[in-house]
Amino acid sequence: MINGFHTIIYSDDPEATRAFFRHVLEWPAVDVGGGWLIFKTRPSELGVHPTQGPDGEQWGAIPTHRSSLMCDDIAATVDELRAKGVDVTGEIVDEGFGLTTTIAVPGAGEMMLYEPRHALAYELDD
C-alpha cells in the first residue's frame, strides 16, 4: 500500500539548502526539472511523540513535525561536518534516547543530529 516516506524541508534559500545536502552531506539526487532536486535519503524511521513530557514540559504542538539526521558516531560526525564548514550550533548532549546536537542547514534553520541508543526500526525485517 505505502511504498515510501517523502520529507519536505522548506527553505528561504533553496539553492543553498540543496547545495548543503548535495555537496556537504553528499546525498545523491534526481533533478525533476529546473534544478528542483529530490534527494535519496538514508534509512529512516518515524517516531510518534506526545506533545508534553512527563513533567508537563511542552515538547511540541499540533501540527508539529521534525526531521533529524542520524549517525553512528556523533563525535566523529561533528568533526567531519565542522571540517566541511558546517555550523554545529549546540553541544553534544545525552538525552537518554541518544546523544544529540544541532546543526545549521543553510536557508532552513537547524536540524537535530543524533546518535541513537535505542533499537533501530529501519533494521526491522519487513
XYZ file of N, CA and C in Angstrom:
378
model
N 0.827 -1.183 0.000
C 0.000 0.000 0.000
C 0.879 1.257 0.000
N 1.620 1.509 1.067
C 2.526 2.663 1.139
C 3.914 2.156 0.774
N 4.602 2.844 -0.146
C 5.902 2.347 -0.590
C 7.065 3.268 -0.268
N 6.819 4.333 0.483
C 7.907 5.236 0.818
C 7.446 6.341 1.741
N 8.375 7.187 2.131
C 8.111 8.314 3.016
C 8.851 9.516 2.442
N 8.137 10.550 2.067
C 8.723 11.740 1.447
C 8.745 12.871 2.471
N 9.896 13.451 2.690
C 10.067 14.543 3.631
C 10.306 15.829 2.857
N 9.716 16.925 3.319
C 9.918 18.235 2.692
C 10.560 19.158 3.708
N 11.605 19.850 3.290
C 12.218 20.902 4.103
C 11.974 22.215 3.372
N 11.289 23.133 4.035
C 11.062 24.456 3.447
C 12.268 25.327 3.739
N 12.646 26.141 2.761
C 13.876 26.924 2.864
C 13.668 28.332 2.329
N 14.296 29.300 2.995
C 14.337 30.672 2.491
C 15.384 30.827 1.401
N 16.274 29.846 1.281
C 17.326 29.857 0.267
C 17.481 28.430 -0.264
N 16.532 27.971 -1.121
C 16.541 26.582 -1.561
C 17.833 26.149 -2.241
N 18.468 27.040 -2.983
C 19.725 26.663 -3.647
C 20.792 26.320 -2.621
N 20.899 27.120 -1.549
C 21.892 26.847 -0.503
C 21.548 25.572 0.253
N 20.269 25.365 0.519
C 19.848 24.151 1.223
C 20.132 22.922 0.376
N 19.790 22.996 -0.916
C 20.067 21.862 -1.811
C 21.563 21.605 -1.922
N 22.356 22.667 -1.995
C 23.813 22.508 -2.075
C 24.352 21.832 -0.816
N 23.783 22.154 0.345
C 24.203 21.524 1.596
C 23.998 20.010 1.534
N 22.806 19.585 1.136
C 22.528 18.141 1.081
C 23.320 17.456 -0.030
N 23.501 18.137 -1.141
C 24.188 17.525 -2.280
C 25.704 17.498 -2.106
N 26.293 18.621 -1.692
C 27.753 18.734 -1.680
C 28.383 18.496 -0.304
N 27.699 18.889 0.767
C 28.264 18.689 2.100
C 27.943 17.283 2.609
N 26.651 16.918 2.577
C 26.280 15.575 3.034
C 26.465 14.515 1.955
N 26.661 14.962 0.714
C 26.939 14.091 -0.435
C 25.812 13.094 -0.700
N 24.563 13.578 -0.579
C 23.410 12.746 -0.882
C 23.114 12.812 -2.370
N 22.923 11.683 -3.026
C 22.566 11.692 -4.442
C 21.147 12.238 -4.623
N 20.899 12.795 -5.811
C 19.593 13.396 -6.075
C 19.219 13.235 -7.534
N 17.925 13.323 -7.791
C 17.425 13.415 -9.154
C 16.918 14.836 -9.350
N 17.158 15.370 -10.532
C 16.641 16.687 -10.893
C 15.326 16.450 -11.618
N 14.232 16.876 -11.007
C 12.911 16.637 -11.591
C 12.464 17.805 -12.460
N 13.409 18.712 -12.737
C 13.136 19.829 -13.632
C 13.536 21.151 -13.026
N 14.293 21.928 -13.774
C 14.657 23.274 -13.351
C 15.509 23.346 -12.105
N 16.296 22.314 -11.849
C 17.147 22.318 -10.656
C 16.423 21.899 -9.391
N 15.171 21.461 -9.519
C 14.395 21.012 -8.365
C 14.860 19.606 -8.032
N 15.632 19.469 -6.949
C 16.249 18.201 -6.598
C 15.413 17.426 -5.586
N 15.308 16.134 -5.797
C 14.734 15.214 -4.819
C 15.873 14.290 -4.393
N 16.180 14.292 -3.093
C 17.342 13.567 -2.580
C 16.987 12.157 -2.126
N 17.907 11.249 -2.393
C 17.823 9.906 -1.831
C 18.285 10.019 -0.384
N 17.408 9.692 0.528
C 17.776 9.752 1.938
C 18.258 8.393 2.408
N 18.869 8.398 3.522
C 19.386 7.170 4.120
C 18.232 6.423 4.786
N 18.504 5.278 5.391
C 17.430 4.574 6.098
C 16.717 5.541 7.046
N 15.419 5.349 7.196
C 14.661 6.283 8.021
C 13.725 5.558 8.970
N 13.245 6.311 9.938
C 12.309 5.828 10.932
C 11.268 6.926 11.165
N 10.164 6.570 11.770
C 9.136 7.534 12.143
C 8.786 7.297 13.599
N 8.971 8.315 14.421
C 8.592 8.230 15.831
C 7.380 9.110 16.079
N 6.509 8.691 16.967
C 5.351 9.486 17.358
C 5.535 9.833 18.835
N 5.630 11.118 19.133
C 5.909 11.585 20.486
C 4.713 12.356 21.032
N 4.523 12.336 22.352
C 3.456 13.158 22.939
C 3.825 14.636 22.854
N 2.822 15.494 22.925
C 3.094 16.935 22.875
C 3.643 17.454 24.200
N 3.479 16.664 25.296
C 4.008 17.064 26.599
C 4.836 15.946 27.207
N 5.901 16.357 27.907
C 6.725 15.403 28.626
C 6.072 14.998 29.934
N 6.665 14.044 30.664
C 6.071 13.536 31.905
C 5.929 14.606 32.992
N 6.763 15.655 32.925
C 6.671 16.726 33.916
C 5.823 17.896 33.425
N 5.114 17.696 32.299
C 4.258 18.752 31.749
C 4.959 19.703 30.805
N 6.280 19.494 30.607
C 7.037 20.353 29.693
C 6.467 20.216 28.283
N 6.240 21.357 27.637
C 5.701 21.351 26.277
C 6.792 20.937 25.299
N 6.600 19.821 24.610
C 7.563 19.303 23.638
C 7.197 19.712 22.221
N 5.949 19.991 21.973
C 5.500 20.344 20.637
C 4.034 20.700 20.664
N 3.537 21.169 19.552
C 2.123 21.498 19.399
C 1.656 20.884 18.093
N 0.365 20.680 17.994
C -0.189 20.112 16.773
C -0.522 21.254 15.831
N -0.152 21.257 14.559
C 0.692 20.241 13.932
C 2.164 20.603 14.064
N 2.980 19.671 14.470
C 4.428 19.837 14.508
C 5.054 18.579 13.943
N 6.024 18.771 13.058
C 6.783 17.660 12.500
C 8.241 18.074 12.574
N 9.101 17.148 12.870
C 10.522 17.447 12.997
C 11.328 16.374 12.297
N 12.337 16.802 11.588
C 13.247 15.867 10.933
C 14.589 15.925 11.645
N 15.199 14.765 11.819
C 16.508 14.667 12.456
C 17.422 13.844 11.575
N 18.700 14.123 11.651
C 19.715 13.335 10.963
C 20.325 12.376 11.979
N 20.499 11.117 11.588
C 21.046 10.104 12.489
C 22.459 9.734 12.064
N 23.269 9.334 13.034
C 24.639 8.903 12.738
C 25.039 7.807 13.721
N 26.126 7.116 13.403
C 26.629 6.041 14.264
C 27.593 6.546 15.332
N 28.295 7.648 15.073
C 29.309 8.183 15.988
C 29.221 9.698 15.928
N 28.525 10.289 16.882
C 28.237 11.724 16.806
C 29.505 12.573 16.887
N 30.469 12.184 17.710
C 31.699 12.982 17.833
C 32.450 13.017 16.503
N 32.587 11.855 15.868
C 33.283 11.795 14.577
C 32.500 12.540 13.504
N 31.174 12.430 13.531
C 30.346 13.116 12.537
C 30.436 14.624 12.710
N 30.410 15.096 13.947
C 30.552 16.532 14.212
C 31.900 17.028 13.693
N 32.960 16.279 13.957
C 34.285 16.667 13.456
C 34.298 16.752 11.930
N 33.709 15.756 11.274
C 33.674 15.737 9.813
C 32.843 16.897 9.262
N 31.698 17.165 9.886
C 30.856 18.270 9.423
C 31.550 19.617 9.628
N 32.180 19.797 10.775
C 32.912 21.057 11.023
C 34.034 21.238 10.002
N 34.723 20.149 9.643
C 35.802 20.229 8.646
C 35.258 20.661 7.287
N 33.965 20.396 7.035
C 33.328 20.809 5.782
C 32.675 22.184 5.902
N 32.878 22.856 7.041
C 32.360 24.203 7.225
C 30.957 24.290 7.800
N 30.408 23.177 8.282
C 29.065 23.185 8.845
C 29.105 23.811 10.240
N 28.126 24.672 10.522
C 27.988 25.300 11.828
C 27.253 24.338 12.756
N 27.989 23.754 13.693
C 27.383 22.902 14.713
C 26.960 23.852 15.825
N 25.644 24.002 15.997
C 25.120 25.080 16.827
C 24.881 24.704 18.278
N 25.063 23.454 18.630
C 24.846 23.030 20.003
C 25.937 22.102 20.474
N 25.995 21.940 21.780
C 26.917 20.980 22.378
C 26.311 19.587 22.244
N 27.120 18.566 22.327
C 26.619 17.196 22.343
C 26.039 16.934 23.736
N 24.776 16.506 23.749
C 24.042 16.311 24.998
C 23.497 14.882 25.032
N 23.558 14.266 26.213
C 22.965 12.941 26.403
C 21.492 13.133 26.754
N 20.609 12.737 25.835
C 19.169 12.892 26.036
C 18.509 11.602 26.516
N 19.304 10.589 26.811
C 18.752 9.306 27.221
C 18.502 8.401 26.025
N 17.685 8.855 25.075
C 17.415 8.070 23.863
C 18.605 8.069 22.931
N 19.547 9.008 23.166
C 20.729 9.125 22.328
C 21.506 10.384 22.641
N 22.620 10.539 21.953
C 23.427 11.748 22.058
C 22.986 12.684 20.944
N 22.762 13.968 21.272
C 22.238 14.901 20.285
C 23.048 16.190 20.229
N 22.914 16.855 19.097
C 23.382 18.228 18.924
C 22.511 18.821 17.825
N 22.771 20.047 17.464
C 22.053 20.672 16.356
C 23.058 21.240 15.371
N 22.658 21.230 14.102
C 23.488 21.810 13.054
C 22.648 22.800 12.266
N 23.308 23.805 11.732
C 22.633 24.789 10.888
C 22.574 24.263 9.465
N 21.386 24.308 8.877
C 21.191 23.939 7.478
C 20.937 25.235 6.726
N 21.816 25.613 5.804
C 21.669 26.898 5.121
C 20.268 27.101 4.551
N 19.641 28.210 4.926
C 18.330 28.564 4.430
C 17.179 27.871 5.113
N 17.454 26.900 5.994
C 16.374 26.085 6.552
C 16.443 25.933 8.070
N 17.186 26.758 8.770
C 17.225 26.681 10.232
C 18.127 25.581 10.741
N 17.742 24.989 11.840
C 18.556 23.965 12.486
C 17.890 22.599 12.396
N 18.719 21.561 12.394
C 18.242 20.181 12.471
C 18.987 19.475 13.588
N 18.280 18.568 14.241
C 18.931 17.738 15.247
C 19.778 16.681 14.540
N 20.949 16.450 15.076
C 21.803 15.343 14.677
C 21.888 14.447 15.897
N 21.638 13.153 15.711
C 21.748 12.300 16.893
C 22.265 10.909 16.601
N 22.927 10.403 17.641
C 23.428 9.027 17.674
C 22.467 8.252 18.570
N 21.579 7.457 17.983
C 20.574 6.777 18.790
C 21.165 5.717 19.720
N 20.494 5.550 20.835
C 20.838 4.495 21.789
C 19.713 3.477 21.888
N 18.765 3.565 21.001
C 17.626 2.658 21.011
C 17.754 1.698 19.822
N 16.940 0.669 19.847
C 16.889 -0.242 18.690
C 16.475 0.561 17.465
N 17.027 0.222 16.311
C 16.753 0.961 15.096
C 15.626 0.308 14.310
N 14.530 1.037 14.152
C 13.368 0.488 13.462
C 13.690 0.168 12.009
N 14.576 0.932 11.377
C 14.869 0.665 9.965
C 15.636 -0.640 9.760
N 16.082 -1.256 10.843
C 16.744 -2.562 10.737
C 15.756 -3.728 10.826
N 14.480 -3.445 11.084
C 13.476 -4.494 11.169
C 13.253 -5.141 9.815
N 12.949 -6.428 9.834
C 12.540 -7.103 8.598
C 11.137 -6.632 8.268
N 10.853 -6.490 6.977
C 9.509 -6.054 6.574
C 8.473 -7.094 6.880
